[in-house]
Short mmCIF file of C-alpha atoms in Angstrom, two decimals:
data_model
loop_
_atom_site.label_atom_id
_atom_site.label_comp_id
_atom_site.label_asym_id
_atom_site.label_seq_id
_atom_site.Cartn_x
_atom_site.Cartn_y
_atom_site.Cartn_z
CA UNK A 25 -109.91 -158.03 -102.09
CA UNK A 26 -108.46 -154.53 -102.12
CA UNK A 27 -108.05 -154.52 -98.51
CA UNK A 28 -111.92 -154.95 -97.79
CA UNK A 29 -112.91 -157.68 -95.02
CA UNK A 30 -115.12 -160.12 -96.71
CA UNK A 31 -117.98 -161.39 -94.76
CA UNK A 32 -117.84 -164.79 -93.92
CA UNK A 33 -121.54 -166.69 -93.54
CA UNK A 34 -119.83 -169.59 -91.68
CA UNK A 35 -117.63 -168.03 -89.46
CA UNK A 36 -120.47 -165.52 -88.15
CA UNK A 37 -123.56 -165.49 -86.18
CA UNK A 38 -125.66 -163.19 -83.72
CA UNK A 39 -126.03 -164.68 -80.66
CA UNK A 40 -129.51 -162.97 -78.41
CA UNK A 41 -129.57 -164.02 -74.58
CA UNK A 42 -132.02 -162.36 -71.91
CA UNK A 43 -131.99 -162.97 -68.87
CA UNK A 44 -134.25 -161.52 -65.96
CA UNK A 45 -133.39 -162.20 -62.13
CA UNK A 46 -135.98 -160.72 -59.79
CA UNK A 47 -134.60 -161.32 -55.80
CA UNK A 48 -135.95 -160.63 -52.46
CA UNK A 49 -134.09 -161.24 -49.29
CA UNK A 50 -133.91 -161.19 -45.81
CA UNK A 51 -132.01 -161.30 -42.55
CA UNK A 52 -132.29 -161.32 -39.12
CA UNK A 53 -129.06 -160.64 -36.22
CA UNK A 54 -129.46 -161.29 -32.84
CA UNK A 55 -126.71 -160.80 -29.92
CA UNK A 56 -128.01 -162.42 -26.94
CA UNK A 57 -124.96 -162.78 -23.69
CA UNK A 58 -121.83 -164.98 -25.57
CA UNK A 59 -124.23 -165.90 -28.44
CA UNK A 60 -124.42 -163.65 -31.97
CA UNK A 61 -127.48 -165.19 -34.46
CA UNK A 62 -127.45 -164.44 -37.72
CA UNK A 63 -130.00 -165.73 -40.50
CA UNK A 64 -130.82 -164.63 -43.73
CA UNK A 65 -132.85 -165.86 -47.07
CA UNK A 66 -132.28 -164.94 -50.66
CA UNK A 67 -135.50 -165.48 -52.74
CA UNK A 68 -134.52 -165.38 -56.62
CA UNK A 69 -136.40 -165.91 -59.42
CA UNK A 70 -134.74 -166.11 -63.36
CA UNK A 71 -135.96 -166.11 -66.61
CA UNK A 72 -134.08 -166.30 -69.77
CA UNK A 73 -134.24 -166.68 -73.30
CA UNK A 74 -131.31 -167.94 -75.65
CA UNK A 75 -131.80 -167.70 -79.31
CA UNK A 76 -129.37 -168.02 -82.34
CA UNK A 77 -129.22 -166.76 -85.43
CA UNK A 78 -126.79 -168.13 -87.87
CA UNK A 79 -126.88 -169.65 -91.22
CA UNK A 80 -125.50 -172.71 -89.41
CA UNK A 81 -128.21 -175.36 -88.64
CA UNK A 82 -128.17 -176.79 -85.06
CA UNK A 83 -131.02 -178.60 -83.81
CA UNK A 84 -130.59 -176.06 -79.99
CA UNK A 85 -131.16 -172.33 -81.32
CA UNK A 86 -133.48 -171.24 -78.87
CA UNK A 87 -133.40 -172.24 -75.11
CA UNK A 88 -136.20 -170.93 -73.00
CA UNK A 89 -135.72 -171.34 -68.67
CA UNK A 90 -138.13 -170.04 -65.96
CA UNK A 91 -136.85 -171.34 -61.91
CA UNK A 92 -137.39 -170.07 -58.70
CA UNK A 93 -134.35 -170.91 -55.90
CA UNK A 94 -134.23 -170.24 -52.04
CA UNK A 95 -131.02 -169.57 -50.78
CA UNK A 96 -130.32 -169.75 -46.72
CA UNK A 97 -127.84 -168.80 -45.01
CA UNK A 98 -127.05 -168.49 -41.46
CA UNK A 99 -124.12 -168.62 -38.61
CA UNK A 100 -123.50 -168.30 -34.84
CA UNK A 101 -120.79 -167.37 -33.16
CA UNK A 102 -120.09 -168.04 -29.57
CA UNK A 103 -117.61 -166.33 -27.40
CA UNK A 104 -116.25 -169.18 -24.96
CA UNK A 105 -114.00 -166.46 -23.02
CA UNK A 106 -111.28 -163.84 -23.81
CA UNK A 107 -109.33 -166.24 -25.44
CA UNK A 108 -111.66 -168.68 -27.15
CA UNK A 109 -114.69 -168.00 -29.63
CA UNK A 110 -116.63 -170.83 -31.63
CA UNK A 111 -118.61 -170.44 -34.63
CA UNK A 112 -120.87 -172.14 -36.83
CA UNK A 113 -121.90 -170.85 -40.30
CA UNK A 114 -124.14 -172.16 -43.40
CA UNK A 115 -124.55 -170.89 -46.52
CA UNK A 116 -126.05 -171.63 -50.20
CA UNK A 117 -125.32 -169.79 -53.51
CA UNK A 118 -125.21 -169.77 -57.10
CA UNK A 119 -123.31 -169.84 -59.93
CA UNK A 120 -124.80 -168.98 -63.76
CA UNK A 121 -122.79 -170.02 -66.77
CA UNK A 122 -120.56 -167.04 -68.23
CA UNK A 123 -122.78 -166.12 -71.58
CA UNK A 124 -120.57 -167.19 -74.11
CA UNK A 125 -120.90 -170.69 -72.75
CA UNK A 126 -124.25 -170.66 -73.56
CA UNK A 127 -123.60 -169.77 -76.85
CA UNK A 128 -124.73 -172.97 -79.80
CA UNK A 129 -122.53 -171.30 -82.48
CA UNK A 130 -119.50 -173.64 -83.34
CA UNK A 131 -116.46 -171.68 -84.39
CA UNK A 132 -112.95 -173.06 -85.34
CA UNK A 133 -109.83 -172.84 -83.18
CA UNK A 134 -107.08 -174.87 -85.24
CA UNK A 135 -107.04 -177.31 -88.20
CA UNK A 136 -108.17 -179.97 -85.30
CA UNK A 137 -109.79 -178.08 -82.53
CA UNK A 138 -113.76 -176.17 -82.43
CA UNK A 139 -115.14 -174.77 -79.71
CA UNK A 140 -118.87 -174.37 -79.23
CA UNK A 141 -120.86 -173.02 -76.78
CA UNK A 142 -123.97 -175.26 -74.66
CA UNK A 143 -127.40 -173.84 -74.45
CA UNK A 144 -128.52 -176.58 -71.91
CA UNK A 145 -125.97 -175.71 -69.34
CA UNK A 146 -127.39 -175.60 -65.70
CA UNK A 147 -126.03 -173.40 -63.29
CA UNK A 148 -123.95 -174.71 -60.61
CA UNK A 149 -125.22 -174.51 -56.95
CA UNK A 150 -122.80 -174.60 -53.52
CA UNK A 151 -123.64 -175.63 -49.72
CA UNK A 152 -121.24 -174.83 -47.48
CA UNK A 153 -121.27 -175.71 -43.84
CA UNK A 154 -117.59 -174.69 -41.92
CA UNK A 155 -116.96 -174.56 -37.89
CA UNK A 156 -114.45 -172.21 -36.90
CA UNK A 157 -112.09 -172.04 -34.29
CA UNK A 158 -110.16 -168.91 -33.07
CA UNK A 159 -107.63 -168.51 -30.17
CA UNK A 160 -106.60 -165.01 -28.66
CA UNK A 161 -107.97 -163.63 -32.74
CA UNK A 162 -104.95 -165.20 -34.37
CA UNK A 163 -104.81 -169.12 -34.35
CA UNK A 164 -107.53 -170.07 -36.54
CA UNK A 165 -108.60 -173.33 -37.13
CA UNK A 166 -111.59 -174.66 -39.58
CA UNK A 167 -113.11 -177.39 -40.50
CA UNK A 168 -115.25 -177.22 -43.75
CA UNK A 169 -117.53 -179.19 -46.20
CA UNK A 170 -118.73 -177.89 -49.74
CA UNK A 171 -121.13 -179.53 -51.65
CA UNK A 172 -121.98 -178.04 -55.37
CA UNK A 173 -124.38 -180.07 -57.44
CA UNK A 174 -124.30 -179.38 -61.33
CA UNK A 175 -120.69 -178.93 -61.51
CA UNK A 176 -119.73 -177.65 -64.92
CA UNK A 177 -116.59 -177.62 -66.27
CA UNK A 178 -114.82 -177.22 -69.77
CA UNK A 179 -114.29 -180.75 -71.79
CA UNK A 180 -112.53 -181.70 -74.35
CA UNK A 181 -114.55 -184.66 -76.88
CA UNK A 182 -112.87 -185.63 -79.87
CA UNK A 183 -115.86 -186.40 -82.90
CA UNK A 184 -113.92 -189.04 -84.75
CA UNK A 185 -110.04 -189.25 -85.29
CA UNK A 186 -109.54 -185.91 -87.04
CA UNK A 187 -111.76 -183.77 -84.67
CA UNK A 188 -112.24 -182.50 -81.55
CA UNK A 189 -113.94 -179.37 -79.80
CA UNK A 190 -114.30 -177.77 -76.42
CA UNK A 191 -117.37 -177.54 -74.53
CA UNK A 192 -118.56 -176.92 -71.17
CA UNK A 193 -120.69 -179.13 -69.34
CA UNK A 194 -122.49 -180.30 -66.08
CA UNK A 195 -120.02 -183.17 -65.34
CA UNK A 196 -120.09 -183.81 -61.68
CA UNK A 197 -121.14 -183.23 -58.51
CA UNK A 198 -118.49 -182.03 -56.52
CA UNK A 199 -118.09 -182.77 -52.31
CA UNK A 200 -114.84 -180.68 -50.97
CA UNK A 201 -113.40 -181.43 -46.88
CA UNK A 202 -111.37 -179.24 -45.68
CA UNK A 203 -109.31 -178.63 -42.79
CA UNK A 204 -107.56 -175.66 -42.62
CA UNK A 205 -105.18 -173.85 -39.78
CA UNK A 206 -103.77 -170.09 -40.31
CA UNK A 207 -101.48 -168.37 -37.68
CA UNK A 208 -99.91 -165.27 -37.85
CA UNK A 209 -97.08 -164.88 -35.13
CA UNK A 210 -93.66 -162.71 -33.88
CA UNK A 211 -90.94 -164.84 -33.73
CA UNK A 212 -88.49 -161.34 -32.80
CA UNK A 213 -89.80 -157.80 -32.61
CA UNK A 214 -88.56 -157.25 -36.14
CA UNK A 215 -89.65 -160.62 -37.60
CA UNK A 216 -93.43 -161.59 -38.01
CA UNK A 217 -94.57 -164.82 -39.50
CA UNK A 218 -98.28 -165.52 -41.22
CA UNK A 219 -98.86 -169.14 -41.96
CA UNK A 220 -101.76 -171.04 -43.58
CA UNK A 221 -102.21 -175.18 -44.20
CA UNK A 222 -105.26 -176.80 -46.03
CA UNK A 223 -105.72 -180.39 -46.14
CA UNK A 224 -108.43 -181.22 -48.10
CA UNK A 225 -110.21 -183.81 -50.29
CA UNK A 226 -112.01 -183.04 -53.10
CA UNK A 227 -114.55 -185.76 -54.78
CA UNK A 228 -117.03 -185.24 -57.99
CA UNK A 229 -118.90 -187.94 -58.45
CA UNK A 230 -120.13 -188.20 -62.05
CA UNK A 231 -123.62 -187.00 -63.17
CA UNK A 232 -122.37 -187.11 -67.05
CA UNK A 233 -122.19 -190.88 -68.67
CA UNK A 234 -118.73 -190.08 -70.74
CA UNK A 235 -117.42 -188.59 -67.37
CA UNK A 236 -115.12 -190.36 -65.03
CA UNK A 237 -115.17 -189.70 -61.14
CA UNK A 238 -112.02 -188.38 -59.81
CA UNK A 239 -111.28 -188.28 -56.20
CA UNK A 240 -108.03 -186.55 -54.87
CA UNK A 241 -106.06 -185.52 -51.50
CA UNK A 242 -104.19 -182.08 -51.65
CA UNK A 243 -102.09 -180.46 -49.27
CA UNK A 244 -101.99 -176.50 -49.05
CA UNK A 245 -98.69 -174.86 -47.85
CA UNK A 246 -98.73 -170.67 -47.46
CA UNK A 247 -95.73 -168.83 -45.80
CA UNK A 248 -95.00 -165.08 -45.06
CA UNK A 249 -91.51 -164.12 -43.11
CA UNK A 250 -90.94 -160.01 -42.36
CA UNK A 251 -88.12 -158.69 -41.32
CA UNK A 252 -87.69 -155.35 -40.58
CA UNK A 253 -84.06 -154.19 -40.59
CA UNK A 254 -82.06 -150.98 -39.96
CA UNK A 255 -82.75 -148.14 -41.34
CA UNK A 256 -85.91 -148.62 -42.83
CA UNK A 257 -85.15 -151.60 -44.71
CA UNK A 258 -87.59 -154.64 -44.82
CA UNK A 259 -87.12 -157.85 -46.05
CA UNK A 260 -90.23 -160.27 -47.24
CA UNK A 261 -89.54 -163.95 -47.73
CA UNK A 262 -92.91 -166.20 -49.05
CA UNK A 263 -94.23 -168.84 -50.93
CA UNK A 264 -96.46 -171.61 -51.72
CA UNK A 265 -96.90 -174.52 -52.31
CA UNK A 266 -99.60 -177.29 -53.61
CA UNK A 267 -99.69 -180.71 -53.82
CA UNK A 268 -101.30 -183.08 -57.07
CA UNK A 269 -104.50 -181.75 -57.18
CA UNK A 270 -107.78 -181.47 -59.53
CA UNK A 271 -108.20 -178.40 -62.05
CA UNK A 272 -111.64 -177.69 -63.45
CA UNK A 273 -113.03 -181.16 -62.64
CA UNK A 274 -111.12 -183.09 -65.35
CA UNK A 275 -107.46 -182.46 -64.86
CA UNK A 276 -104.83 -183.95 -62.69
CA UNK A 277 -102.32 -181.88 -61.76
CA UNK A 278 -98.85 -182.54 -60.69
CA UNK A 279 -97.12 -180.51 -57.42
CA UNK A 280 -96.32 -176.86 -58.00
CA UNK A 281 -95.25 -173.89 -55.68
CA UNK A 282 -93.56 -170.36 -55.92
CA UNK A 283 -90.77 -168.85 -53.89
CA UNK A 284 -91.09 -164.99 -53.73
CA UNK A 285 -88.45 -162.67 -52.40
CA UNK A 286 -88.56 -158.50 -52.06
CA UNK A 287 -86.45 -155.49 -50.15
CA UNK A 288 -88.08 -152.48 -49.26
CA UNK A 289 -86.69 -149.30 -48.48
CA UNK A 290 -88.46 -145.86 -47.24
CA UNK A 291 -87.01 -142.60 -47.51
CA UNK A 292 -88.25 -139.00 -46.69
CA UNK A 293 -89.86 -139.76 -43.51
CA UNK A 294 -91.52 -142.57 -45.11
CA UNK A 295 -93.24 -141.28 -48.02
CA UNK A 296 -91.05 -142.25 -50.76
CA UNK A 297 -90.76 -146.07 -51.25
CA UNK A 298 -88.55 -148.13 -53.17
CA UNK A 299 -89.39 -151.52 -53.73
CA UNK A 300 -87.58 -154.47 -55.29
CA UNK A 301 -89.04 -157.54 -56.06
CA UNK A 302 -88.14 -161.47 -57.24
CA UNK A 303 -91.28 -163.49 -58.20
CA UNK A 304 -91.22 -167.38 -58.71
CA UNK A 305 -87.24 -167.54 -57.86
CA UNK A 306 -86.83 -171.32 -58.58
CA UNK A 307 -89.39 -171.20 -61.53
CA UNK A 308 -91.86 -173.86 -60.33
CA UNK A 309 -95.45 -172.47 -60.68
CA UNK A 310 -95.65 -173.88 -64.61
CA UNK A 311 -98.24 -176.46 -64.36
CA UNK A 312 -98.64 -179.94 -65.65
CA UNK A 313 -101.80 -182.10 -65.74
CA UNK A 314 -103.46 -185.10 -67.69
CA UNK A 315 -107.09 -185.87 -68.20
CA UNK A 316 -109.26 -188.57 -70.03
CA UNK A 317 -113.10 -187.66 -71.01
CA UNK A 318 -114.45 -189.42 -72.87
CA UNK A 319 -111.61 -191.68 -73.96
CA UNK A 320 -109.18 -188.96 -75.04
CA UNK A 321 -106.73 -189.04 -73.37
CA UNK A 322 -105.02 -185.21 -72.98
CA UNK A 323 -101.72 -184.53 -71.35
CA UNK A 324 -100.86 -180.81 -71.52
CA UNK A 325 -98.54 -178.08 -69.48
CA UNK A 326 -98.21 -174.34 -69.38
CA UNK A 327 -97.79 -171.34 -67.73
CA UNK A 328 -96.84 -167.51 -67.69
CA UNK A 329 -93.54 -165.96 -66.91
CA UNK A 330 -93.55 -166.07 -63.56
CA UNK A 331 -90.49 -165.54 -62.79
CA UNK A 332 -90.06 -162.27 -62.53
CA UNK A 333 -88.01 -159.17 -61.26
CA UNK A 334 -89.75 -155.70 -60.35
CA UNK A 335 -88.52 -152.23 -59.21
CA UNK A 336 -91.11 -150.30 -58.11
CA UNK A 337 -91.08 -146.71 -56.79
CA UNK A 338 -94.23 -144.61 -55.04
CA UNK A 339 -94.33 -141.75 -53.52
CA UNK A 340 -97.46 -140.67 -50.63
CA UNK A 341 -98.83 -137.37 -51.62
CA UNK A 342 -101.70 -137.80 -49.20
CA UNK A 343 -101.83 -137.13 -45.35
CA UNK A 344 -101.70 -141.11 -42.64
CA UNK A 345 -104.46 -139.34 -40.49
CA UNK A 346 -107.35 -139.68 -43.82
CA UNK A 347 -108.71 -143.30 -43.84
CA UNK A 348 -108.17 -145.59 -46.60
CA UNK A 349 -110.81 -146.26 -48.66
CA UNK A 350 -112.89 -149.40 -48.94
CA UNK A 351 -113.16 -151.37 -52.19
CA UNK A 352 -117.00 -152.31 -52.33
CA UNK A 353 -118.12 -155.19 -54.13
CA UNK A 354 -121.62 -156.17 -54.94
CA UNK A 355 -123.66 -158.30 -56.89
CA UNK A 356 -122.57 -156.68 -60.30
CA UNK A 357 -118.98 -158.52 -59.97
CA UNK A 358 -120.60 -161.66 -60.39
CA UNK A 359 -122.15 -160.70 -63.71
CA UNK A 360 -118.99 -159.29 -64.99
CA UNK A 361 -117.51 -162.31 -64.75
CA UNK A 362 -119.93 -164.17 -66.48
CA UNK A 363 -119.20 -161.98 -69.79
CA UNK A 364 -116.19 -163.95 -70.53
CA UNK A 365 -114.54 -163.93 -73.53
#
């Protein structure tokens, strides 16, 4: 009344999660003739705390965890000759739940939807093992294999025939194969080509009961033409394209791709740049996708607006001869991610 927010006991809750990682690591290089050796191992130990306080009742409002994990990691690389090099690498990580996943409190989304949070989700963890090919450093050719155990992914579960919420859970585990080629090359002094393929498979194998294993084939298309014309025009052609493939662990997806177009053109010695740009020409990124767990069946589609147009015009105050600088990431990326929304 009067303009005053009224407090709603229902609709509100406090929501307390600690969570203390100590790590130690590790590593070891090694160049010995054609052969480079690197090892390293991540030590990390986590404990956290979870607790809710609501007027809501749920039987989960305080989750206590204490685990230790060993993460190795390790590659070698060996140069066959000028043209050739070979390498081997191996490497284990993990994933924590973003913190409003953990969150028990149930809040309401439509007249038919809830989402709640899961106190009892485990983080994910990934192997990866991938040989690498590379011929004169431009034709690169890999052959990978993931393995994450604990997959977790977002559900939908209906709770009878006027309800249903979203949730996240550990569904699967989830084996990826991958083969993958990339070559950048000059077809004519002023036109240069990049171009990537992925072939892969990717297979989760239920560890939920109400979950249904889902194995799929995708193929991977990336393409980059540049042409540089007269007087300091250039001309960018690329796009993508994917195959059906498998979003988030539960949905099929149908094909999609994106053709992009821009021109560029430099004036004032090449400081001043004018740039004009044509994003998903044929409008074919919106995706579709169906997906059944546990016997609701969901069949959605959406997108952004992708197709685009953009003029863009900057201008180089600063001198070529001073070095770019580096974005740095470390390990605090991670847990700004897991904030969420």
């Amino acid at each position: 009344p009067n303009g005053l927010p009224i407090f709603n006991s229902l609709l509100s809750n406090r929501f307390e999660y600690n969570e203390n990682i100590n790590a130690v690591y590790v590593n070891y290089n090694r160049l010995y003739k054609k052969f480079n050796f690197q090892f390293g191992l991540r030590v990390e130990n986590t404990i956290s705390e979870g607790n809710l306080i609501s007027t809501q009742q749920t039987s989960n409002q305080t989750v206590k965890r204490s685990y230790t994990d060993f993460f190795p990691s390790g590659g070698i690389t060996y140069q066959v000759n000028d043209n050739n090099s070979l390498a081997l690498l191996y490497s284990n990580r993990i994933e924590r739940p973003s913190y409003q996943s953990l969150n028990p409190f149930e809040f309401q989304i439509d007249e038919l939807s809830f989402q709640k949070g899961n106190p009892f989700l485990r983080p994910q963890y990934t192997t990866n093992i991938k040989i690498n090919h590379t011929y004169k450093y431009t034709l690169n050719t890999s052959l990978s294999y993931s393995y994450i155990s604990d997959f977790f992914a977002q559900v939908t579960e209906a709770e009878g025939d006027t309800r249903n919420f979203l949730i996240t859970r550990n569904v699967a585990n989830q084996q990826i194969i991958n083969l993958g080629i990339s070559y950048p090359f000059k077809v004519k002094e002023w036109w240069s080509v990049y171009m990537s393929v992925n072939a892969y498979q990717s297979k989760y194998m239920a560890t939920n009961d109400t979950f249904t294993g889902i194995t799929q084939e995708t193929l991977s298309l990336y393409g980059q033409n540049n042409f540089s014309l007269p007087k300091d025009f250039n001309l960018e052609i690329s796009g993508w394209f994917s195959s059906p493939s498998v979003w988030g662990g539960t949905y099929r997806t149908r094909s999609l791709g994106s053709l992009d177009i821009a021109i560029q053109k430099q004036f004032l010695s090449k400081k001043l740049t004018a740039r004009l740009a044509f994003s998903d020409v044929l409008f074919t990124s919106p995706w579709r996708a169906n997906a059944t767990f546990p016997n609701l069946v969901i069949t959605g589609d959406g997108g952004n607006d992708s197709r685009q147009v953009r003029f863009n015009l900057s201008y180089n105050f600063g001198s070529e001869q001073i070095k770019k600088s580096r974005n740095r990431n470390s390990g605090l990326e991670d847990e700004k991610n897991r904030i969420g929304s």
